[in-house]
XYZ file of C-alpha atoms in Angstrom:
284
model
C -5.090 -12.323 -17.559
C -1.775 -12.769 -19.261
C 1.250 -14.461 -17.264
C 4.264 -11.993 -18.101
C 6.820 -14.093 -16.143
C 6.980 -16.719 -13.374
C 10.191 -17.496 -11.200
C 10.402 -20.215 -8.383
C 11.579 -18.413 -5.284
C 11.927 -20.093 -1.788
C 9.698 -23.159 -2.613
C 6.796 -21.016 -4.142
C 6.182 -19.099 -7.230
C 6.685 -15.408 -7.956
C 4.550 -14.317 -10.975
C 3.983 -11.141 -12.693
C 0.500 -10.824 -14.404
C -1.209 -8.299 -16.578
C -4.793 -7.799 -17.297
C -7.018 -5.026 -18.587
C -8.587 -3.153 -15.728
C -12.040 -1.729 -16.213
C -11.656 0.414 -13.288
C -8.306 2.181 -14.786
C -9.643 1.699 -18.517
C -6.040 0.516 -19.290
C -3.935 -2.750 -18.992
C -2.557 -3.065 -15.399
C 0.239 -5.377 -14.063
C 0.885 -6.633 -10.750
C 3.048 -9.127 -8.929
C 1.857 -12.116 -6.677
C 4.048 -14.417 -4.608
C 2.376 -17.867 -3.716
C 4.151 -19.763 -0.952
C 4.840 -23.421 -1.048
C 1.820 -23.914 1.328
C -0.783 -22.409 -1.433
C -0.074 -25.783 -3.320
C -2.235 -27.268 -0.561
C -5.021 -24.805 -0.407
C -5.883 -20.975 0.141
C -3.613 -18.859 1.953
C -3.991 -15.199 3.744
C -2.518 -12.590 1.380
C -0.763 -9.334 2.291
C -0.961 -6.410 0.084
C 2.182 -4.311 -0.292
C 1.736 -0.899 -1.815
C 4.610 0.763 -3.331
C 5.887 4.430 -3.484
C 6.429 7.309 -5.774
C 8.064 6.337 -9.122
C 7.883 2.541 -8.284
C 6.333 -0.098 -10.401
C 4.901 -3.695 -9.074
C 8.734 -4.503 -9.520
C 10.565 -2.566 -6.827
C 9.392 -4.022 -3.686
C 8.987 -7.549 -5.435
C 12.628 -7.559 -6.133
C 14.184 -5.401 -3.484
C 11.827 -6.018 -0.263
C 12.903 -9.659 0.776
C 9.231 -10.386 1.309
C 9.239 -13.850 -0.489
C 11.624 -15.709 1.907
C 9.229 -14.321 4.909
C 6.019 -15.213 3.128
C 7.187 -18.675 2.542
C 8.421 -19.373 6.085
C 4.943 -18.021 7.328
C 2.454 -19.275 4.617
C 1.006 -16.238 2.879
C 0.787 -14.677 -0.470
C 1.934 -11.401 -1.282
C 0.510 -8.877 -3.726
C 2.622 -6.214 -5.422
C 0.181 -3.894 -7.570
C 1.512 -0.957 -9.616
C 1.286 2.470 -8.429
C -0.797 4.058 -10.867
C -2.429 3.452 -14.541
C -0.022 3.896 -17.380
C 0.307 3.992 -21.076
C -0.472 5.922 -24.166
C -3.652 8.260 -23.536
C -3.143 8.126 -19.804
C -2.530 11.767 -18.475
C 1.042 12.403 -17.193
C 3.314 15.301 -15.832
C 6.818 15.800 -16.321
C 7.194 16.018 -12.309
C 8.235 12.601 -10.720
C 5.439 13.124 -8.053
C 2.422 13.744 -10.237
C 0.942 11.367 -12.669
C 2.060 8.166 -13.960
C 3.969 6.321 -10.893
C 2.191 8.738 -8.384
C -1.365 7.780 -8.383
C -1.445 8.323 -4.395
C -4.274 5.579 -4.100
C -7.041 8.104 -4.634
C -10.062 8.248 -7.042
C -9.386 11.606 -8.966
C -12.256 13.564 -9.542
C -10.725 16.307 -11.971
C -9.579 16.293 -15.473
C -7.116 15.274 -16.956
C -6.872 12.410 -14.124
C -10.344 11.526 -13.500
C -10.682 8.843 -16.589
C -7.911 6.590 -15.568
C -6.572 7.648 -12.075
C -8.758 5.470 -9.922
C -6.233 3.442 -7.981
C -8.402 3.167 -4.529
C -11.143 1.513 -6.256
C -8.710 -0.791 -8.134
C -6.936 -1.756 -5.012
C -9.920 -2.123 -2.662
C -12.441 -3.701 -5.117
C -11.157 -4.511 -8.853
C -7.881 -6.285 -7.843
C -9.039 -8.185 -4.714
C -11.727 -9.666 -6.649
C -9.610 -10.942 -9.260
C -7.002 -12.191 -7.012
C -9.626 -14.389 -5.073
C -11.273 -15.627 -7.936
C -7.898 -16.650 -9.939
C -5.474 -17.530 -6.931
C -5.489 -19.780 -4.021
C -6.073 -16.780 -1.841
C -8.838 -16.602 0.845
C -9.393 -15.637 4.610
C -7.563 -12.771 6.495
C -5.928 -9.791 4.456
C -3.251 -7.340 5.664
C -1.952 -4.145 4.057
C 1.491 -2.524 4.042
C 3.207 -0.142 1.909
C 6.059 2.350 1.850
C 6.025 6.038 1.569
C 3.211 6.953 -0.896
C 2.336 3.129 -0.463
C 2.282 3.651 3.375
C -0.173 6.633 2.995
C -2.334 4.209 0.661
C -2.014 1.177 3.122
C -3.083 3.217 5.921
C -5.892 5.084 4.314
C -7.425 2.058 2.753
C -7.180 0.125 5.717
C -8.752 3.022 8.021
C -11.776 3.196 5.581
C -11.985 -0.259 5.291
C -11.932 -1.896 8.794
C -13.877 -4.914 8.193
C -11.847 -6.005 5.290
C -8.287 -5.909 6.689
C -7.026 -8.064 9.403
C -3.906 -5.754 9.912
C -2.189 -2.652 8.724
C 1.397 -1.495 8.803
C 3.620 1.031 7.257
C 7.136 1.970 6.165
C 7.889 5.700 6.359
C 4.465 6.436 5.183
C 3.288 9.955 4.071
C 1.313 10.298 7.190
C -0.256 13.707 6.934
C -0.452 14.758 3.357
C -3.000 17.439 3.564
C -0.057 19.323 5.724
C 2.795 18.459 3.386
C 4.150 19.153 -0.048
C 3.854 15.362 -0.526
C -0.047 15.437 -0.574
C -1.225 19.002 -1.214
C 0.110 19.308 -4.694
C -1.393 15.872 -5.651
C -4.771 16.252 -3.798
C -5.299 19.603 -5.307
C -4.550 18.087 -8.727
C -6.585 14.744 -8.412
C -9.310 16.140 -6.357
C -9.776 19.885 -6.717
C -9.155 23.181 -4.572
C -11.857 22.119 -1.920
C -9.474 21.130 0.804
C -12.516 19.172 2.716
C -12.757 16.742 -0.049
C -8.890 15.812 0.925
C -9.541 14.681 4.501
C -10.776 11.124 3.542
C -7.106 10.543 1.852
C -5.130 11.727 5.037
C -4.291 8.820 7.494
C -3.616 11.138 10.482
C -6.981 12.908 10.196
C -8.819 9.481 9.670
C -7.224 7.961 12.684
C -8.146 10.803 14.680
C -11.800 10.655 13.535
C -12.284 6.843 13.494
C -9.524 5.098 15.104
C -8.534 1.506 14.127
C -9.866 -1.658 15.666
C -6.318 -3.378 16.736
C -2.959 -1.893 16.759
C -0.691 -0.595 13.737
C 3.119 -0.986 13.280
C 5.047 1.696 11.405
C 9.034 1.946 11.089
C 10.635 5.180 9.930
C 14.193 5.698 9.437
C 15.866 8.749 11.423
C 18.157 9.483 8.476
C 15.183 9.394 6.079
C 15.903 12.518 3.503
C 12.214 13.156 3.139
C 11.312 12.997 6.928
C 9.818 16.511 6.833
C 7.540 15.634 3.989
C 6.383 12.478 5.566
C 5.291 14.047 8.949
C 5.372 10.923 11.246
C 4.866 13.479 14.204
C 1.145 14.179 13.261
C 0.448 10.459 13.474
C 2.277 9.682 16.429
C 0.364 12.950 18.009
C -3.047 11.124 16.872
C -1.974 7.564 18.307
C -0.904 9.209 21.901
C -4.060 11.555 21.994
C -6.595 8.767 20.983
C -4.529 6.251 23.051
C -4.770 4.146 19.799
C -2.738 1.009 20.298
C 0.226 1.164 17.926
C 3.883 1.420 17.701
C 6.200 4.061 15.608
C 9.814 2.516 15.666
C 12.164 5.450 14.922
C 14.971 3.162 13.189
C 18.364 5.209 13.597
C 20.289 6.007 10.946
C 17.982 4.330 8.373
C 17.133 6.199 5.373
C 14.138 6.130 2.914
C 15.506 3.284 0.288
C 14.687 -0.319 0.034
C 17.664 -1.061 2.155
C 15.504 0.310 4.829
C 12.306 -1.529 3.740
C 14.319 -5.064 3.555
C 15.768 -4.499 6.986
C 12.343 -4.583 8.434
C 10.116 -6.573 5.930
C 10.844 -9.708 8.048
C 9.586 -7.898 11.249
C 6.440 -6.646 9.365
C 5.761 -10.361 7.856
C 5.734 -11.874 11.165
C 3.495 -9.110 12.677
C 0.918 -9.533 9.867
C 1.189 -13.396 10.122
C 0.365 -13.303 14.043
C -2.489 -11.181 13.531
C -3.807 -13.685 10.639
C -3.479 -16.294 13.272
C -6.148 -14.549 15.610
C -8.331 -12.973 13.007
C -11.777 -14.267 12.085
C -11.169 -13.088 8.707
C -11.860 -9.857 6.675
C -15.559 -8.955 5.469
C -16.407 -7.253 2.054
C -17.922 -3.995 3.426
C -16.038 -0.550 3.083
C -16.578 2.984 3.459
């Protein structure tokens, strides 16, 4: 690992770290915030997955999570959204390729050699974090937009690994949205049956979730039709799944929206860390 930067924040430390990823086959960069409590021993961790066009930096600098994490005593990890660099496949469109990994394991060329963000987030990066930083015990996962899609699908596929899951304006039903069908077709191929395990609405309907789910969605979100929160709401109601989708009047899709409710999500995850017996290592 290489330490890219380190800044004091709210009594803790915000670091940016790079490392060579065996999973993605290229150097990857992530941010990690360690609260002051980490100086006395391991702390729980909240994973934050970012959206289209973002890097590790967007939520790290705009989400406001550090103050809440310092008050509540957990770490926050901010991964990148895709592999990057020379030799990594890309596309001229903003919503495919670098910055748009969609947290899947690509099976089609030219994406398959590097675009393995699911394995990176679920296996490689957690193992690195747990080995190198004072982090252990319960883990939670959240994210925004494409990252909300990633957080929900990863948690639903790995219920023993995460104590809690929430999302900000997630792409809730990508198999039925232009923010999803295009990318799933490119990364996974034309067989739509292979797409279902990357769709939170489909996964929740099939498997449910062991606890409650928190989702915030702005009513003035300019991408609301692409996000399809109504699909997830229908599944939650149909399964009688504990959960809350809060439609926040007047909020859009920006980090002003995320930062407005990051404190709510931080406290919500912290409460579930306290009641959790920890997360295991098995995954679907």
